[in-house]
Coordinates of N, CA and C in Angstrom, one line a residue:
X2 N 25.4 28.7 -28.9 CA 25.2 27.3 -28.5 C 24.2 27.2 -27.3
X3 N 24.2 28.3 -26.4 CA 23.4 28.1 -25.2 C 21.7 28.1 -25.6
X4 N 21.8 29.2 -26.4 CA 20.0 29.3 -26.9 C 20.0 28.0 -27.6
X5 N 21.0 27.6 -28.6 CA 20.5 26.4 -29.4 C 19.7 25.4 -28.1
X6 N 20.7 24.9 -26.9 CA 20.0 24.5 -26.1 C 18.9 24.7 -25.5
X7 N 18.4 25.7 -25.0 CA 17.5 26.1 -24.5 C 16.7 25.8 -25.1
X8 N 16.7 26.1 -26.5 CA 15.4 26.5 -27.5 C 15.6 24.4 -27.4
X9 N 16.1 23.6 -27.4 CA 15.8 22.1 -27.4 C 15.4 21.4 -26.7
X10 N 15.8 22.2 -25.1 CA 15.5 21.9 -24.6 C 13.7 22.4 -23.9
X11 N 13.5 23.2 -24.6 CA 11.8 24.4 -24.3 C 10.9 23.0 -25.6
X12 N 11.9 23.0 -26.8 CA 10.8 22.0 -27.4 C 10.9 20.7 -27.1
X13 N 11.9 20.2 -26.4 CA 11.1 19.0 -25.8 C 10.1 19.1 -24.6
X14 N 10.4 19.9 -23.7 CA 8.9 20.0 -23.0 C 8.5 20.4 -23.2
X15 N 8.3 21.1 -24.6 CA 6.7 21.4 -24.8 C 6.0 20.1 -25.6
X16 N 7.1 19.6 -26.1 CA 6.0 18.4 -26.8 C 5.3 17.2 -25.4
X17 N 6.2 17.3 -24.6 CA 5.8 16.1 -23.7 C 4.5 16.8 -22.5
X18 N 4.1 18.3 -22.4 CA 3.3 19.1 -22.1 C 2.0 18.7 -23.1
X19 N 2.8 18.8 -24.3 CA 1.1 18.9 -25.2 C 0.3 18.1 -25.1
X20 N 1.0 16.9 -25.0 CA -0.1 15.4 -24.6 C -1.2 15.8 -25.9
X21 N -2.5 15.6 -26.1 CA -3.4 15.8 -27.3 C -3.5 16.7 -27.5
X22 N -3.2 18.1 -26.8 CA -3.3 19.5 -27.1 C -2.2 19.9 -28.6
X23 N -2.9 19.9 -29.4 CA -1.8 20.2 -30.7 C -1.0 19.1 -31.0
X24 N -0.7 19.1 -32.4 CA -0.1 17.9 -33.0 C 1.4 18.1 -32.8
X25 N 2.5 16.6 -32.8 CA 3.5 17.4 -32.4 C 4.3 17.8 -34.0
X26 N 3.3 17.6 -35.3 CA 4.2 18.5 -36.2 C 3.6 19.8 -36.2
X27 N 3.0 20.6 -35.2 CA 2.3 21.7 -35.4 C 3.6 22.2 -34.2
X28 N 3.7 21.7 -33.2 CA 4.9 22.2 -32.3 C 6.2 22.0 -32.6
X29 N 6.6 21.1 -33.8 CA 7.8 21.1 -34.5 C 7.9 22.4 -35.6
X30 N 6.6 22.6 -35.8 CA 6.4 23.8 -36.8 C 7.2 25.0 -36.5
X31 N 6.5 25.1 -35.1 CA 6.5 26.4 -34.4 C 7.9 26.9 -34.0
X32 N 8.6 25.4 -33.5 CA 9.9 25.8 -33.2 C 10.9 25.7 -34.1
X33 N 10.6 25.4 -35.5 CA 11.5 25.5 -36.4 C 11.0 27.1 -37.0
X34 N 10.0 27.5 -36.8 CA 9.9 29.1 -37.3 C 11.0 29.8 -36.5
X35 N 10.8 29.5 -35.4 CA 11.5 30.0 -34.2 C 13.4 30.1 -34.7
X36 N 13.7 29.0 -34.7 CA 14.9 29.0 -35.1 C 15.4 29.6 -36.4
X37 N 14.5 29.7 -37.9 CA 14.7 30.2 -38.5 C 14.6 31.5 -38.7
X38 N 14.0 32.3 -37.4 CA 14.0 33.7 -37.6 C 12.6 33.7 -38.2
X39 N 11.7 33.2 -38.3 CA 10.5 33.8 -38.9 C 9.5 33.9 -37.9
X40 N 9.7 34.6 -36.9 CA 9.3 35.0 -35.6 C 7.4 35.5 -35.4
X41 N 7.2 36.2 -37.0 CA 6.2 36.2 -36.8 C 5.1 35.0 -37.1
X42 N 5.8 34.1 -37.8 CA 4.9 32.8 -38.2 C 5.0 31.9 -36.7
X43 N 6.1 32.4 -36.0 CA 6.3 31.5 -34.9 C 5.4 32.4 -33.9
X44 N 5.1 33.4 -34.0 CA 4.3 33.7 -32.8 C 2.5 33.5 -32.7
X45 N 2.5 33.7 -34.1 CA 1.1 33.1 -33.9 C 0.8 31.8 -34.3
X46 N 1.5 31.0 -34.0 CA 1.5 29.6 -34.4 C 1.7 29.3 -32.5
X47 N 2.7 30.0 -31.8 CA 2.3 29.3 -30.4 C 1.2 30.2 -29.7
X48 N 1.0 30.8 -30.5 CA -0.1 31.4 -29.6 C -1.7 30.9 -29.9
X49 N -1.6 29.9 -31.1 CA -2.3 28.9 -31.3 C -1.9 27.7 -30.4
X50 N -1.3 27.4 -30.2 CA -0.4 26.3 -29.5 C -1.1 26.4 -27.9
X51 N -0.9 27.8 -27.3 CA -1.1 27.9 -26.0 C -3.0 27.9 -26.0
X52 N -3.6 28.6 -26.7 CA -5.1 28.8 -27.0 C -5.3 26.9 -27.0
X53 N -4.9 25.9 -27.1 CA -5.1 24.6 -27.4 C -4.6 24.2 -25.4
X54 N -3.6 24.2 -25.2 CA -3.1 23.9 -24.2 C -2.9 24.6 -23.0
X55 N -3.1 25.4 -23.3 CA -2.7 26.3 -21.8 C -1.2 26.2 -21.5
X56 N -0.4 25.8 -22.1 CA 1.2 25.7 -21.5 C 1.8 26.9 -21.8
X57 N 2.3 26.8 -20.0 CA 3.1 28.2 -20.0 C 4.1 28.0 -21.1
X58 N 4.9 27.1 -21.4 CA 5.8 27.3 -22.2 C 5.2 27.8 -23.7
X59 N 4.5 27.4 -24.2 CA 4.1 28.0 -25.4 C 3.8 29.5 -25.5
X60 N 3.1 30.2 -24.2 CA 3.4 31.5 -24.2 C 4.4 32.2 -24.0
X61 N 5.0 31.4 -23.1 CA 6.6 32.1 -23.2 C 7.4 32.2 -24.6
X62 N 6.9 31.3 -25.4 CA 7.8 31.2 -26.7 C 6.8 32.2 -27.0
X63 N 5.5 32.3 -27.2 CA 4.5 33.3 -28.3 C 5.3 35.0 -27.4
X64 N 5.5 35.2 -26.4 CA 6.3 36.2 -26.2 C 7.4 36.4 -26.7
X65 N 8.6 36.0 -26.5 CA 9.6 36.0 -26.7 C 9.4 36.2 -28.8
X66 N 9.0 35.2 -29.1 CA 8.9 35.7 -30.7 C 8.1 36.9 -31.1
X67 N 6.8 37.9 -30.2 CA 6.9 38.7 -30.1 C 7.8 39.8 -30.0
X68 N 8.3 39.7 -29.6 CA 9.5 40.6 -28.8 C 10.6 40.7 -30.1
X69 N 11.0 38.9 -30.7 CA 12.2 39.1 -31.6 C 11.8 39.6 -32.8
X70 N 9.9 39.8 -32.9 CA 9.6 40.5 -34.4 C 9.4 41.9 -34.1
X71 N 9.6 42.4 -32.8 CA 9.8 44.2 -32.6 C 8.2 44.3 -32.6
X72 N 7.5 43.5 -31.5 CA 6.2 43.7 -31.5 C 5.7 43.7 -29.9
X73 N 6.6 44.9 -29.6 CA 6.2 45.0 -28.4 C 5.2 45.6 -27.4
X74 N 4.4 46.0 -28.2 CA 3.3 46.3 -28.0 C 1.9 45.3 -27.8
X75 N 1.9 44.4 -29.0 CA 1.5 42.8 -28.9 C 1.9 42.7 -27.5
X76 N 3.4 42.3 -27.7 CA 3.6 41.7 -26.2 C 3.1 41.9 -25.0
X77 N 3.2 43.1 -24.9 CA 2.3 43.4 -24.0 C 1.0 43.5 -23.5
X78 N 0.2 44.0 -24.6 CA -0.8 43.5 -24.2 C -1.4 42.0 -23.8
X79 N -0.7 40.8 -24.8 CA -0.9 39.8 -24.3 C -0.5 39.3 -23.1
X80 N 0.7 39.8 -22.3 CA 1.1 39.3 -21.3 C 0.8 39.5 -20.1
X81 N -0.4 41.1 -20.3 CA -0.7 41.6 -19.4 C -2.1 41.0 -19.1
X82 N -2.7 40.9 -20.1 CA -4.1 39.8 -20.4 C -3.8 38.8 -19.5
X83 N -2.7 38.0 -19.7 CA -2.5 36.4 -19.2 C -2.1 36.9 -17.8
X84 N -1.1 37.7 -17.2 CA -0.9 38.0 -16.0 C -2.4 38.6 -15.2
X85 N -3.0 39.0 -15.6 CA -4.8 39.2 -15.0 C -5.6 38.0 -15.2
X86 N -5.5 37.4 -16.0 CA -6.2 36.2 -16.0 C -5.6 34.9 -15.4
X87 N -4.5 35.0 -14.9 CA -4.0 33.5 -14.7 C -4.3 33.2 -12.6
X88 N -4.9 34.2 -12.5 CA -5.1 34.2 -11.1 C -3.5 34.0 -10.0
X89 N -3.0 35.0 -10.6 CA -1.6 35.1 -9.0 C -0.8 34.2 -10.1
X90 N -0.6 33.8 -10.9 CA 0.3 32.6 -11.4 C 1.4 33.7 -11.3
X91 N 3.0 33.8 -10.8 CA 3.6 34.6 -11.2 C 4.7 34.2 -12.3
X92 N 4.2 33.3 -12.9 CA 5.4 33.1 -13.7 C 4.9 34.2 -15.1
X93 N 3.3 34.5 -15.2 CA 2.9 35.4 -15.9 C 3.7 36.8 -15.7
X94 N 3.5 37.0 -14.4 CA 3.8 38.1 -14.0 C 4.9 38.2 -14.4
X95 N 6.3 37.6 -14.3 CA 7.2 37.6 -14.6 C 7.7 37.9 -16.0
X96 N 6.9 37.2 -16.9 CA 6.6 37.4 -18.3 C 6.6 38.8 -18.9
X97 N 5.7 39.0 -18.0 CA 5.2 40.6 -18.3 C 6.6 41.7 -17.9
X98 N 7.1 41.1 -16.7 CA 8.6 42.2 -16.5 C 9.4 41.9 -17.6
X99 N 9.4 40.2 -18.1 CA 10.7 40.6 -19.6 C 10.1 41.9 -20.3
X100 N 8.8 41.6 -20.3 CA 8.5 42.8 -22.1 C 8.8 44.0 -21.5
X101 N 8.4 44.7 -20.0 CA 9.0 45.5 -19.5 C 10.9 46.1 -20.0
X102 N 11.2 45.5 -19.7 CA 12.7 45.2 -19.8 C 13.0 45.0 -21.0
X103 N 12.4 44.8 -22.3 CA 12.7 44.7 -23.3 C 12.6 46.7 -24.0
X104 N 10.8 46.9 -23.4 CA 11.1 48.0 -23.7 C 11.8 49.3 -23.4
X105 N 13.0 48.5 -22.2 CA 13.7 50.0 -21.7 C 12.9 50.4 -20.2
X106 N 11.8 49.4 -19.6 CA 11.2 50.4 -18.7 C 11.5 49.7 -17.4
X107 N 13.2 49.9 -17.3 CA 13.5 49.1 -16.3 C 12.8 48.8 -14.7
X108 N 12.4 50.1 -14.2 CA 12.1 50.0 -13.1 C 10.5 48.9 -13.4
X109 N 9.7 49.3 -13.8 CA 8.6 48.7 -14.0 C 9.1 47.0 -14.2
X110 N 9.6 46.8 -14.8 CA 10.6 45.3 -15.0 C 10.7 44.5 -13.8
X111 N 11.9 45.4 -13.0 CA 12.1 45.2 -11.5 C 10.5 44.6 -10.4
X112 N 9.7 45.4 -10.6 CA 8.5 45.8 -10.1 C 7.4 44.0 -10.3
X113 N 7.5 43.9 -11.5 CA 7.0 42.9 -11.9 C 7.4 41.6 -11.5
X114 N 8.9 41.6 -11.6 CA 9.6 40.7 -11.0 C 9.4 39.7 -9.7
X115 N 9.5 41.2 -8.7 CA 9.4 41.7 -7.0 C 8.2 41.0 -7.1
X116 N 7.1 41.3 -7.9 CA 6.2 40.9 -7.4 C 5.9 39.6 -7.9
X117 N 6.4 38.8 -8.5 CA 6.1 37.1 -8.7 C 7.0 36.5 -7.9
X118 N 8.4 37.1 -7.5 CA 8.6 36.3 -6.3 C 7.6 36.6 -5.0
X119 N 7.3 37.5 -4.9 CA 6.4 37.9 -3.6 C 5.4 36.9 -3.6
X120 N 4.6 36.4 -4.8 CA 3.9 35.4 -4.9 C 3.9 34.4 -4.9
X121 N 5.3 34.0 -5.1 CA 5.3 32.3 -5.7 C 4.7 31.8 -4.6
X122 N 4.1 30.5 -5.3 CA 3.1 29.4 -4.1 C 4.5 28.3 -3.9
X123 N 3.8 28.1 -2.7 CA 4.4 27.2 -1.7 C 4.9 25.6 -2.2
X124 N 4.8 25.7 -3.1 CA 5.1 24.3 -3.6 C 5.9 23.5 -4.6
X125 N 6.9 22.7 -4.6 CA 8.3 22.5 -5.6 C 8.0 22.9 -7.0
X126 N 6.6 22.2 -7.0 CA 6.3 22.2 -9.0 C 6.2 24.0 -9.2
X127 N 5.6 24.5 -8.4 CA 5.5 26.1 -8.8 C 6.7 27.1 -8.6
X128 N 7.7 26.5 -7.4 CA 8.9 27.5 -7.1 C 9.7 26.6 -8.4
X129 N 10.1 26.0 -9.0 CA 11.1 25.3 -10.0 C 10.6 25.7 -11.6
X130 N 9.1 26.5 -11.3 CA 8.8 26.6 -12.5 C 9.0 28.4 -12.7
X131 N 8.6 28.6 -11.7 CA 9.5 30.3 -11.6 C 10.3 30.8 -12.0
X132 N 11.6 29.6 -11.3 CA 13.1 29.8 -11.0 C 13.5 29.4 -12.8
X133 N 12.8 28.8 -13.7 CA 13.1 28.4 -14.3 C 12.7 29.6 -15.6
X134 N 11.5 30.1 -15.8 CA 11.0 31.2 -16.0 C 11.8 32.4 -15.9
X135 N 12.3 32.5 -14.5 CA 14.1 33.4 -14.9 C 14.8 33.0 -15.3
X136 N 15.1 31.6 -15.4 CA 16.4 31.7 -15.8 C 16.5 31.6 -17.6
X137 N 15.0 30.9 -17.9 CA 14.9 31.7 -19.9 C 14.7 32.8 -20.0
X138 N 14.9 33.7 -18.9 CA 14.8 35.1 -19.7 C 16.3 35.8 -19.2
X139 N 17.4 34.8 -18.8 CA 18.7 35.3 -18.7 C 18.5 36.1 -17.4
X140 N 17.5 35.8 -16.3 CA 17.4 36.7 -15.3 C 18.0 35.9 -14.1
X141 N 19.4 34.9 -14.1 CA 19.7 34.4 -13.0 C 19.5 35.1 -11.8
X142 N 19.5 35.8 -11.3 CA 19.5 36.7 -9.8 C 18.3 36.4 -9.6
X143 N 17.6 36.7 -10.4 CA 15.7 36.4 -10.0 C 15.4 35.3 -9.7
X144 N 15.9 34.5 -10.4 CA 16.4 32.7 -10.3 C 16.2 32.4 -8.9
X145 N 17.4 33.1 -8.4 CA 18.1 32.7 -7.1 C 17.3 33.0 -6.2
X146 N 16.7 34.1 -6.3 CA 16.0 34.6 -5.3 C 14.5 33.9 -5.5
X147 N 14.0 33.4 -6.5 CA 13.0 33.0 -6.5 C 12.9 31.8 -5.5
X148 N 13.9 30.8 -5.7 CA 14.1 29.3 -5.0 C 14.8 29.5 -3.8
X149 N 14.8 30.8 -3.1 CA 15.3 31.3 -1.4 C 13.9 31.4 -1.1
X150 N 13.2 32.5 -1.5 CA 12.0 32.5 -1.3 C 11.2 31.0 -1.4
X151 N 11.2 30.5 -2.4 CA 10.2 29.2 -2.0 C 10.9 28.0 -1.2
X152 N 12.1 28.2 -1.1 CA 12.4 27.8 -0.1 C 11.5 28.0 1.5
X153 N 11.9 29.4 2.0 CA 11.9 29.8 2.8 C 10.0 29.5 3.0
X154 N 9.7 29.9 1.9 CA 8.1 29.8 1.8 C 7.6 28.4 1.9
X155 N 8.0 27.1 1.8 CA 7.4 25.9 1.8 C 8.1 25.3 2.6
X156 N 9.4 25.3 3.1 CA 10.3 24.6 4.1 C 10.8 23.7 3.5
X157 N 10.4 23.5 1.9 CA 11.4 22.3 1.1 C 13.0 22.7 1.2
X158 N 14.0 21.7 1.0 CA 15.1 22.0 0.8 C 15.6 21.8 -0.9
X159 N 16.2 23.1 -1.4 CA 16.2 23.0 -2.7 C 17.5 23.6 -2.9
X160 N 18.4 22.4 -1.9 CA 19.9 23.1 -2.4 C 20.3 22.4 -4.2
X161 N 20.0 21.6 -4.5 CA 20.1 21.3 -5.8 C 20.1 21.7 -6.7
X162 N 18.5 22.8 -6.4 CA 18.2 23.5 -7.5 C 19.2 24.6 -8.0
X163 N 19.3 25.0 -6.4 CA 20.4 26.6 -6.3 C 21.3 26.1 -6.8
X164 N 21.9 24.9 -6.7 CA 23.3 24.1 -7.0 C 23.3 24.5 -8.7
X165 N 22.5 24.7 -9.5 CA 22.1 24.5 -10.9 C 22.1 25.7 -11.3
X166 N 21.3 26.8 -10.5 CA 21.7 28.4 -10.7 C 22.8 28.9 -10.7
X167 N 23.6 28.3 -9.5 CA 24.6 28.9 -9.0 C 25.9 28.6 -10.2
X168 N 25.7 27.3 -10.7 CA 26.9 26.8 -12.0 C 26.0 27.8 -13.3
X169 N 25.2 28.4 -13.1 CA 24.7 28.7 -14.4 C 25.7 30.3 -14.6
X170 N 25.5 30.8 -12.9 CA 26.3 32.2 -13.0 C 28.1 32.2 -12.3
X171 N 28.2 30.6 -12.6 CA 29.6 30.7 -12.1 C 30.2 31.0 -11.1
X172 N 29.1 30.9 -9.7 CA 29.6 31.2 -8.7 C 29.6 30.2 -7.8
X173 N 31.4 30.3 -8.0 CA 31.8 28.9 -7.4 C 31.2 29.0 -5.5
X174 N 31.8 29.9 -4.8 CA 31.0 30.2 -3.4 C 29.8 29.5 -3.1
X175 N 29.1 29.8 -3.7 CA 27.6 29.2 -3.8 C 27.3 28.2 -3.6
X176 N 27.8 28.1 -5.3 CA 28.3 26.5 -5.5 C 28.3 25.2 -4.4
X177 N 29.4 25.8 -3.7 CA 30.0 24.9 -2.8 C 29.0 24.9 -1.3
X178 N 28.9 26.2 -0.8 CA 27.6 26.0 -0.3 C 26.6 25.1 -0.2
X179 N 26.2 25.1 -1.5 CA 24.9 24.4 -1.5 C 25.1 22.8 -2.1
X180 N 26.4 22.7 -2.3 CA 26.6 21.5 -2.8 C 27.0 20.6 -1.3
X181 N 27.4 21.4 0.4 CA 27.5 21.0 1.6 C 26.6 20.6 1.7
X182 N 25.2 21.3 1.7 CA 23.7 21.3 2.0 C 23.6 20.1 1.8
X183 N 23.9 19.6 -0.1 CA 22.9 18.6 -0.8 C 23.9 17.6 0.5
X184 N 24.8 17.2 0.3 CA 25.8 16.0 0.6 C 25.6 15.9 2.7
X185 N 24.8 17.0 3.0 CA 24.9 16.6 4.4 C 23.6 16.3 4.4
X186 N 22.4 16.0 3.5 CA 21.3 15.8 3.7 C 21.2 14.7 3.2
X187 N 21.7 14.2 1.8 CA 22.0 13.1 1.0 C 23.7 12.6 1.1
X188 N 24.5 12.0 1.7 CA 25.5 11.4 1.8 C 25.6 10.8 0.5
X189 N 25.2 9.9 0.0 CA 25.2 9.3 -1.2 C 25.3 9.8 -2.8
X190 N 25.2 10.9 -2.3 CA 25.0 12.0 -3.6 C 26.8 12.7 -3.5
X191 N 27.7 12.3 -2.5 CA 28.9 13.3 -2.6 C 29.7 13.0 -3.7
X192 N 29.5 12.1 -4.4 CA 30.4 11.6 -6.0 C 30.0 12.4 -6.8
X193 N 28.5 12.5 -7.1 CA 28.2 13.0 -8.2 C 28.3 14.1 -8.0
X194 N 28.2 14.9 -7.1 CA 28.0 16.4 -6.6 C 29.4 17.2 -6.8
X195 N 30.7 16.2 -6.2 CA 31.8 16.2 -6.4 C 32.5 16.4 -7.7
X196 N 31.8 15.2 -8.9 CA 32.1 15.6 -10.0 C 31.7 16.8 -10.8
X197 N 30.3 17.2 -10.3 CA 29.9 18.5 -11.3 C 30.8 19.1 -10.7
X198 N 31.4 19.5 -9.8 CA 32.0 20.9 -9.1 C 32.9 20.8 -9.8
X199 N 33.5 19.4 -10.1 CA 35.0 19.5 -10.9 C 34.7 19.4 -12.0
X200 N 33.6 19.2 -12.8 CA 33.3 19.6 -14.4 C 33.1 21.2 -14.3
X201 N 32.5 22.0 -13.8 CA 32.2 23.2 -13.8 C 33.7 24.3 -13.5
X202 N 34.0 23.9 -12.6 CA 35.6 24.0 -12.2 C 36.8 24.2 -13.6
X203 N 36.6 23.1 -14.3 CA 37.7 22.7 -15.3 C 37.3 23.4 -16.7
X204 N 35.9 23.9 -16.7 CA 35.4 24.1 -18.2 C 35.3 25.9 -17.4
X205 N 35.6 26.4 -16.6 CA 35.4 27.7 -16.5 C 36.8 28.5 -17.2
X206 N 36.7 29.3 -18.3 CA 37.9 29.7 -18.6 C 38.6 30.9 -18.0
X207 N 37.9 31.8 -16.6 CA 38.6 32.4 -15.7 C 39.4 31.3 -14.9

């Protein structure tokens, strides 16, 4: 159920990304390959997709269906291409630690990681696109640490965000933490903030 989401929620932003870049039955295409397991029609269909747009997301999908057709060699080379060419972007960089990590070469993984949070730029659209970047590749911790760092790095306040990681890995502590943050910065917000804690709370089966 969670991928079903993800994967609905990655194609709706990619259609609202494409704007004229690609048609959206060409990105309906792609993500119905996707779901059907035909990984390799889905990978070179977004990797057509990204050659049109440049959206990170479409290479994230043309990886990741790399990866699910046991083409990790592809993957890598492409990811390593786009992490050299994207100038510092580290959500590339990051990219490149999944296929790491896919093939077993954990430390190098780690490495890649380290170094796109070391990078992230200073600014909400780039630290939220990071954080989010870990968190489709199931790398919550990197998550976290990515939106401390750009935190810390731009002086935005992004207990929200952490509020969203933090329910992703079930850590109520956190949680609460940063749910203080949002409500002593936004007063008006302690209803709703209140109720996720008590939907997350009630749907947790520990």
């Amino acid at each position: 159920m969670r991928q079903l989401i993800l994967t609905t929620l990655l194609l709706l932003s990619g259609i609202s990304a494409a704007g004229q870049n690609g048609s959206q039955s060409d990105i309906q295409l792609a993500y119905s390959y996707y779901n059907s397991h035909e990984f390799d029609k889905a990978a070179q269909l977004f990797e057509e997709l990204y050659s049109q747009s440049k959206s990170l997301s479409y290479f994230s999908m043309q990886i990741r269906s790399l990866l699910k057709c046991h083409q990790a060699g592809s993957a890598e080379k492409a990811a390593r291409k786009q992490a050299s060419a994207s100038k510092g972007d580290p959500c590339y960089t990051a990219l490149l630690g999944s296929v790491y990590k896919e093939q077993g070469r954990a430390s190098m993984a780690q490495q890649e990681f380290s170094s796109a949070i070391e990078h992230i730029r200073a600014d909400r659209s780039s630290i939220i696109q990071l954080a989010n970047t870990f968190l489709e590749m199931g790398e919550i911790d990197y998550a976290e640490k990515a939106l401390l760092k750009g935190q810390e790095a731009s002086g935005l306040d992004l207990s929200q965000d952490l509020f969203s990681v933090y329910s992703s890995s079930r850590n109520f502590g956190k949680m609460s933490e940063a749910a203080l943050n949002i409500i002593e910065k936004e007063p008006e917000k302690i209803f709703s903030v209140e109720n996720s804690l008590q939907y997350h709370i009630n749907n947790d089966i520990n």
